[in-house]
Coordinates of C-alpha atoms and ligand atoms in Angstrom, one line a residue:
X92 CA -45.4 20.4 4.0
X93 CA -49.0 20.1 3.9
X94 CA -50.9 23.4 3.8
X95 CA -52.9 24.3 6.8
X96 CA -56.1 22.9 7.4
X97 CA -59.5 25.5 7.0
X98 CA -61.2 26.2 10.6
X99 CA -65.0 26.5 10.0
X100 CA -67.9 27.3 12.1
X101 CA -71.4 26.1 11.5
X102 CA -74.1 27.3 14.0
X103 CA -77.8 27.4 13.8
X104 CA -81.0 26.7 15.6
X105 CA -81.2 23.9 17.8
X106 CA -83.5 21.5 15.6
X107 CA -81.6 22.8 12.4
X108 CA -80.2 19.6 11.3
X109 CA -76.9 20.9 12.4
X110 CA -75.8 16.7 13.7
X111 CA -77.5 15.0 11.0
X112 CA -75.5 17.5 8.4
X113 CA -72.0 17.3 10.0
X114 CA -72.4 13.2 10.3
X115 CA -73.0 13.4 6.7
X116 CA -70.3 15.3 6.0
X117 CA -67.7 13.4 8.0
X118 CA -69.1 10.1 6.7
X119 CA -69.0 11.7 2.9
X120 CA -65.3 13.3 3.1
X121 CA -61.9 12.3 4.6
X122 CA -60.5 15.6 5.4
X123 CA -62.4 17.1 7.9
X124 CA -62.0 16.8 11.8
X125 CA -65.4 17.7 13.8
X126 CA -64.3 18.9 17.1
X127 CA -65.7 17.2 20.3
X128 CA -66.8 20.1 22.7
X129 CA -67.1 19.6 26.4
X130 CA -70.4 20.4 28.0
X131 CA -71.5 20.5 31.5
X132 CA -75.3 18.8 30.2
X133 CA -76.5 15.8 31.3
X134 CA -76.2 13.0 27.8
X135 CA -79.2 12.7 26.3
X136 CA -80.4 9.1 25.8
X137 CA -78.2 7.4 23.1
X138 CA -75.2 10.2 23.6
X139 CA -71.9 8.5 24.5
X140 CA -69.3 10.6 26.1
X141 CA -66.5 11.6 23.7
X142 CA -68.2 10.9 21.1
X143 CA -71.2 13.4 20.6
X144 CA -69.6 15.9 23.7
X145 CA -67.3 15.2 26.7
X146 CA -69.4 15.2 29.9
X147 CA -67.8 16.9 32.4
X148 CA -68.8 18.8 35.9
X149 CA -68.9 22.7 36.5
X150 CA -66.0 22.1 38.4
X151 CA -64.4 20.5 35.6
X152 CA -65.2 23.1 33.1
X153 CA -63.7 26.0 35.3
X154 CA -60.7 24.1 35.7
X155 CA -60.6 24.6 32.2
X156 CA -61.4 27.4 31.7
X157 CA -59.1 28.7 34.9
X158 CA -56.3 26.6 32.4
X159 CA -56.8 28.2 29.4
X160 CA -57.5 25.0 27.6
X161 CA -60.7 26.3 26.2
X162 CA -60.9 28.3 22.0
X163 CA -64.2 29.6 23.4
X164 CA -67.2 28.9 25.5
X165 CA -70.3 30.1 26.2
X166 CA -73.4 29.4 28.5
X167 CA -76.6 28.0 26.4
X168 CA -79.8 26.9 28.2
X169 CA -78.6 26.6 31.6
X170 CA -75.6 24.7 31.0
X171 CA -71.7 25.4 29.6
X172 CA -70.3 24.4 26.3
X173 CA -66.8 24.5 25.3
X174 CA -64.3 24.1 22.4
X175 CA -60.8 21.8 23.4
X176 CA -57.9 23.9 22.7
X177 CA -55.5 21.1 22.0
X178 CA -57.3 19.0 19.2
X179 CA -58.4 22.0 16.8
X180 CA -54.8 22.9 17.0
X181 CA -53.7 20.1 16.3
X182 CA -56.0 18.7 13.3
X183 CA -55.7 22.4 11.5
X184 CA -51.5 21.8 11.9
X185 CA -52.2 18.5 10.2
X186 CA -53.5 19.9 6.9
X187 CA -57.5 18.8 8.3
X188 CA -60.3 20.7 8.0
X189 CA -61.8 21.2 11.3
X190 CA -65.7 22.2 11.9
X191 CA -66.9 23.5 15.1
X192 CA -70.4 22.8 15.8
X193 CA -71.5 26.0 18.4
X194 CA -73.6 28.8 18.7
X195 CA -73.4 32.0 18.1
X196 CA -71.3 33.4 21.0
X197 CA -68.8 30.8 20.8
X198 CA -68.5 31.9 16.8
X199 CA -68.3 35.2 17.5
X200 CA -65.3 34.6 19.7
X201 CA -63.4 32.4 17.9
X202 CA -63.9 34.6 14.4
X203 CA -62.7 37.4 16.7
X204 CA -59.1 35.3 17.9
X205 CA -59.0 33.9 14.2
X206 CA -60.2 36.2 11.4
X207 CA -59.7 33.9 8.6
X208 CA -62.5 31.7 9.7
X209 CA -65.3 30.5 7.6
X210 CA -69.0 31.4 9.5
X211 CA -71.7 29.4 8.3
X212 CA -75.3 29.2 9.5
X213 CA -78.1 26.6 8.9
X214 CA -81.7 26.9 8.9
X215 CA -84.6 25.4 8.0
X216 CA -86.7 27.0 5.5
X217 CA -88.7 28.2 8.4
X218 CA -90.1 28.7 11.7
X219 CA -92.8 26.3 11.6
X220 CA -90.7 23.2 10.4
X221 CA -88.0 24.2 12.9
X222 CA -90.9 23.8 16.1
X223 CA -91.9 20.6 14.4
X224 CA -88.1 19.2 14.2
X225 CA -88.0 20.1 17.7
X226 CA -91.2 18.5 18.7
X227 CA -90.1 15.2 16.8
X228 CA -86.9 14.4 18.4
X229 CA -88.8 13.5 21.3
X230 CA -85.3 14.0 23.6
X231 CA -86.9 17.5 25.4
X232 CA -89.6 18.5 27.8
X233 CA -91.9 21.0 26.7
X234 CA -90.2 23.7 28.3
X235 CA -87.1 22.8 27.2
X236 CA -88.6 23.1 23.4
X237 CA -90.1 26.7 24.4
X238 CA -87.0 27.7 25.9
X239 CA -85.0 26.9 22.6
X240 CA -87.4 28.6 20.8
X241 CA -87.0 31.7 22.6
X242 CA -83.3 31.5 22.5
X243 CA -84.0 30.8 18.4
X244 CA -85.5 34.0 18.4
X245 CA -82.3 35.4 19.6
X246 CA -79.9 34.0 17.5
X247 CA -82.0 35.3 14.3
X248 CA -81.0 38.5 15.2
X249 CA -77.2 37.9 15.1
X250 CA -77.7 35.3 12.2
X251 CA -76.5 38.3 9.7
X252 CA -73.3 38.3 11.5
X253 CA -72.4 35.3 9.6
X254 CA -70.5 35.1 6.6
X255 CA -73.2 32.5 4.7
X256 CA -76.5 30.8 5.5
X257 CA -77.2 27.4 4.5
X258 CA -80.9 26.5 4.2
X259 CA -81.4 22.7 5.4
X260 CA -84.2 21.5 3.4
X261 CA -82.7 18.8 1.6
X262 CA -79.6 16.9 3.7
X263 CA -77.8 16.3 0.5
X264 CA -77.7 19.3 -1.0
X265 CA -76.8 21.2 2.5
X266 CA -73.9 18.5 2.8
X267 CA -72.3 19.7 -0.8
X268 CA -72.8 23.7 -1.0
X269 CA -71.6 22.8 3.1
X270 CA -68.5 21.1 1.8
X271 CA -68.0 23.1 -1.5
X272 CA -67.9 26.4 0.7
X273 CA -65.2 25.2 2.6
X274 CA -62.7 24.0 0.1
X275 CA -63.3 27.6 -1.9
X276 CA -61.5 29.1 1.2
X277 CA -58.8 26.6 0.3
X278 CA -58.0 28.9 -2.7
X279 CA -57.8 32.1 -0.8
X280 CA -55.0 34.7 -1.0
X281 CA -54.3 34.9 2.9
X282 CA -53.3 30.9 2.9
X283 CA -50.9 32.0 0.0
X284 CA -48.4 34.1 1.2
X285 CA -45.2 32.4 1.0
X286 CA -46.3 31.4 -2.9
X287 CA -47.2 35.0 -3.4
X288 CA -43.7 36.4 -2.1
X289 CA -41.7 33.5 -3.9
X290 CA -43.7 34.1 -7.3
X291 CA -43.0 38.1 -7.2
X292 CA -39.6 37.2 -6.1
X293 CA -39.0 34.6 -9.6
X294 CA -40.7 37.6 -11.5
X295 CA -38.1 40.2 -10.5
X296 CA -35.4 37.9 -11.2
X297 CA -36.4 36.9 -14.3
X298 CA -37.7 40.1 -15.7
X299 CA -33.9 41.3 -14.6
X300 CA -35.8 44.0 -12.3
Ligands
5GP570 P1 -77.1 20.7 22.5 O1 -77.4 20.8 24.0 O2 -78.4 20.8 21.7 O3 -76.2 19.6 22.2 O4 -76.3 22.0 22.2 C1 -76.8 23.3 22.5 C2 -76.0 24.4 21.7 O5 -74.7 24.4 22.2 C3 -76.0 24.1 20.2 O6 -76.3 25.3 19.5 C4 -74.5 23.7 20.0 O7 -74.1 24.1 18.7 C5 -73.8 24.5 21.1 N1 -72.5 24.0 21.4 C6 -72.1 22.8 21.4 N2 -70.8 22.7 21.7 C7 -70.4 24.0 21.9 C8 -69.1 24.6 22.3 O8 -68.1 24.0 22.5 N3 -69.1 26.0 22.4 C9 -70.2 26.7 22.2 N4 -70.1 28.1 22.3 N5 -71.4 26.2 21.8 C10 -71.5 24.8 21.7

């Protein structure tokens, strides 16, 4: 059987990079799933739905919600955002890697339900550049900008919470200490039990003990 895939979190400031990183990724490596949340924000222009989010209504999402079909979800700038129960499930019992791309309520949640996940957080190298990556998308009004900055102001203070910070500077090497980080957790003793148990089990045999 192929061992269980490695659930992993990356959050970060809107403007981080935090797309243009995970597209890397997915175009650079085969084993990782990105999980398509649903949100109850209008597309932005060039967004397709299932593809970057599932667009639904409020009344949609509660259904959800009401259904337990939901890891986690949080409110962020006026709208909902959600994680699909069903596909995460299903990718991890496939032996895939699956990356969640939310903020930081929605992390804290699902590192609360499962403890063994990986928390990683990207930032620019620093304030300035991340008004200026803002500013340059072009997608947002001015008070959208100000009000992501204001909830970036936020997030810094729970940024500590997670268990490693990646520094988007240059995409490349964020993609690699990104994708070396988690297949590390692939070595860890918790995904090991049953070779753990069997190995102390051969020992005793074979030491007659
Ligand atoms: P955006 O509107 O820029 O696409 O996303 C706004 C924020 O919502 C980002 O920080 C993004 O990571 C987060 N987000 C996207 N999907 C989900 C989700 O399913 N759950 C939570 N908690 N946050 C999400």
């Amino acid at each position: 059987m192929r061992e269980r895939g490695i659930l992993a979190v990356v959050s970060g400031f809107s403007g981080a990079g935090k797309g243009t990183l995970m597209k890397a990724l997915m175009d650079r490596y085969d084993n990782y799933a990105l999980s398509i949340s649903v949100t109850t924000r209008q597309p932005r222009e060039g967004e397709k739905d299932g593809r970057e989010y599932f667009f639904i209504t409020e009344e949609q999402f509660d259904e959800m919600v009401a259904q337990d079909r939901l890891i986690e979800y949080a409110r962020y700038v006026h709208h909902s955002y959600g994680t699909p129960k069903d596909y995460v499930m299903r990718q991890l019992e496939e032996g895939k890697d699956v990356i969640l791309e939310i903020e930081i309520q929605g992390a804290l949640k699902v590192k609360e339900r499962f403890p063994e996940t990986l928390l990683a957080f990207v930032t620019p190298p620093s304030a300035e550049e991340l008004k200026r990556r803002l500013v340059n998308r072009g997608t947002e009004t001015e008070e959208v900008i100000e009000a992501r900055m204001r909830r970036a102001c936020e997030e810094a203070e729970q940024m500590d919470r997670y268990d490693y910070l990646l520094i988007n500077d240059q995409l490349d090497a964020c993609v690699e200490e990104l994708h070396r980080l988690i297949q590390a957790q692939h070595g860890r003793m918790n995904l090991h039990r049953d070779f753990a148990e069997r190995m102390k089990r051969e020992l005793k045999e074979i030491s007659g003990k």
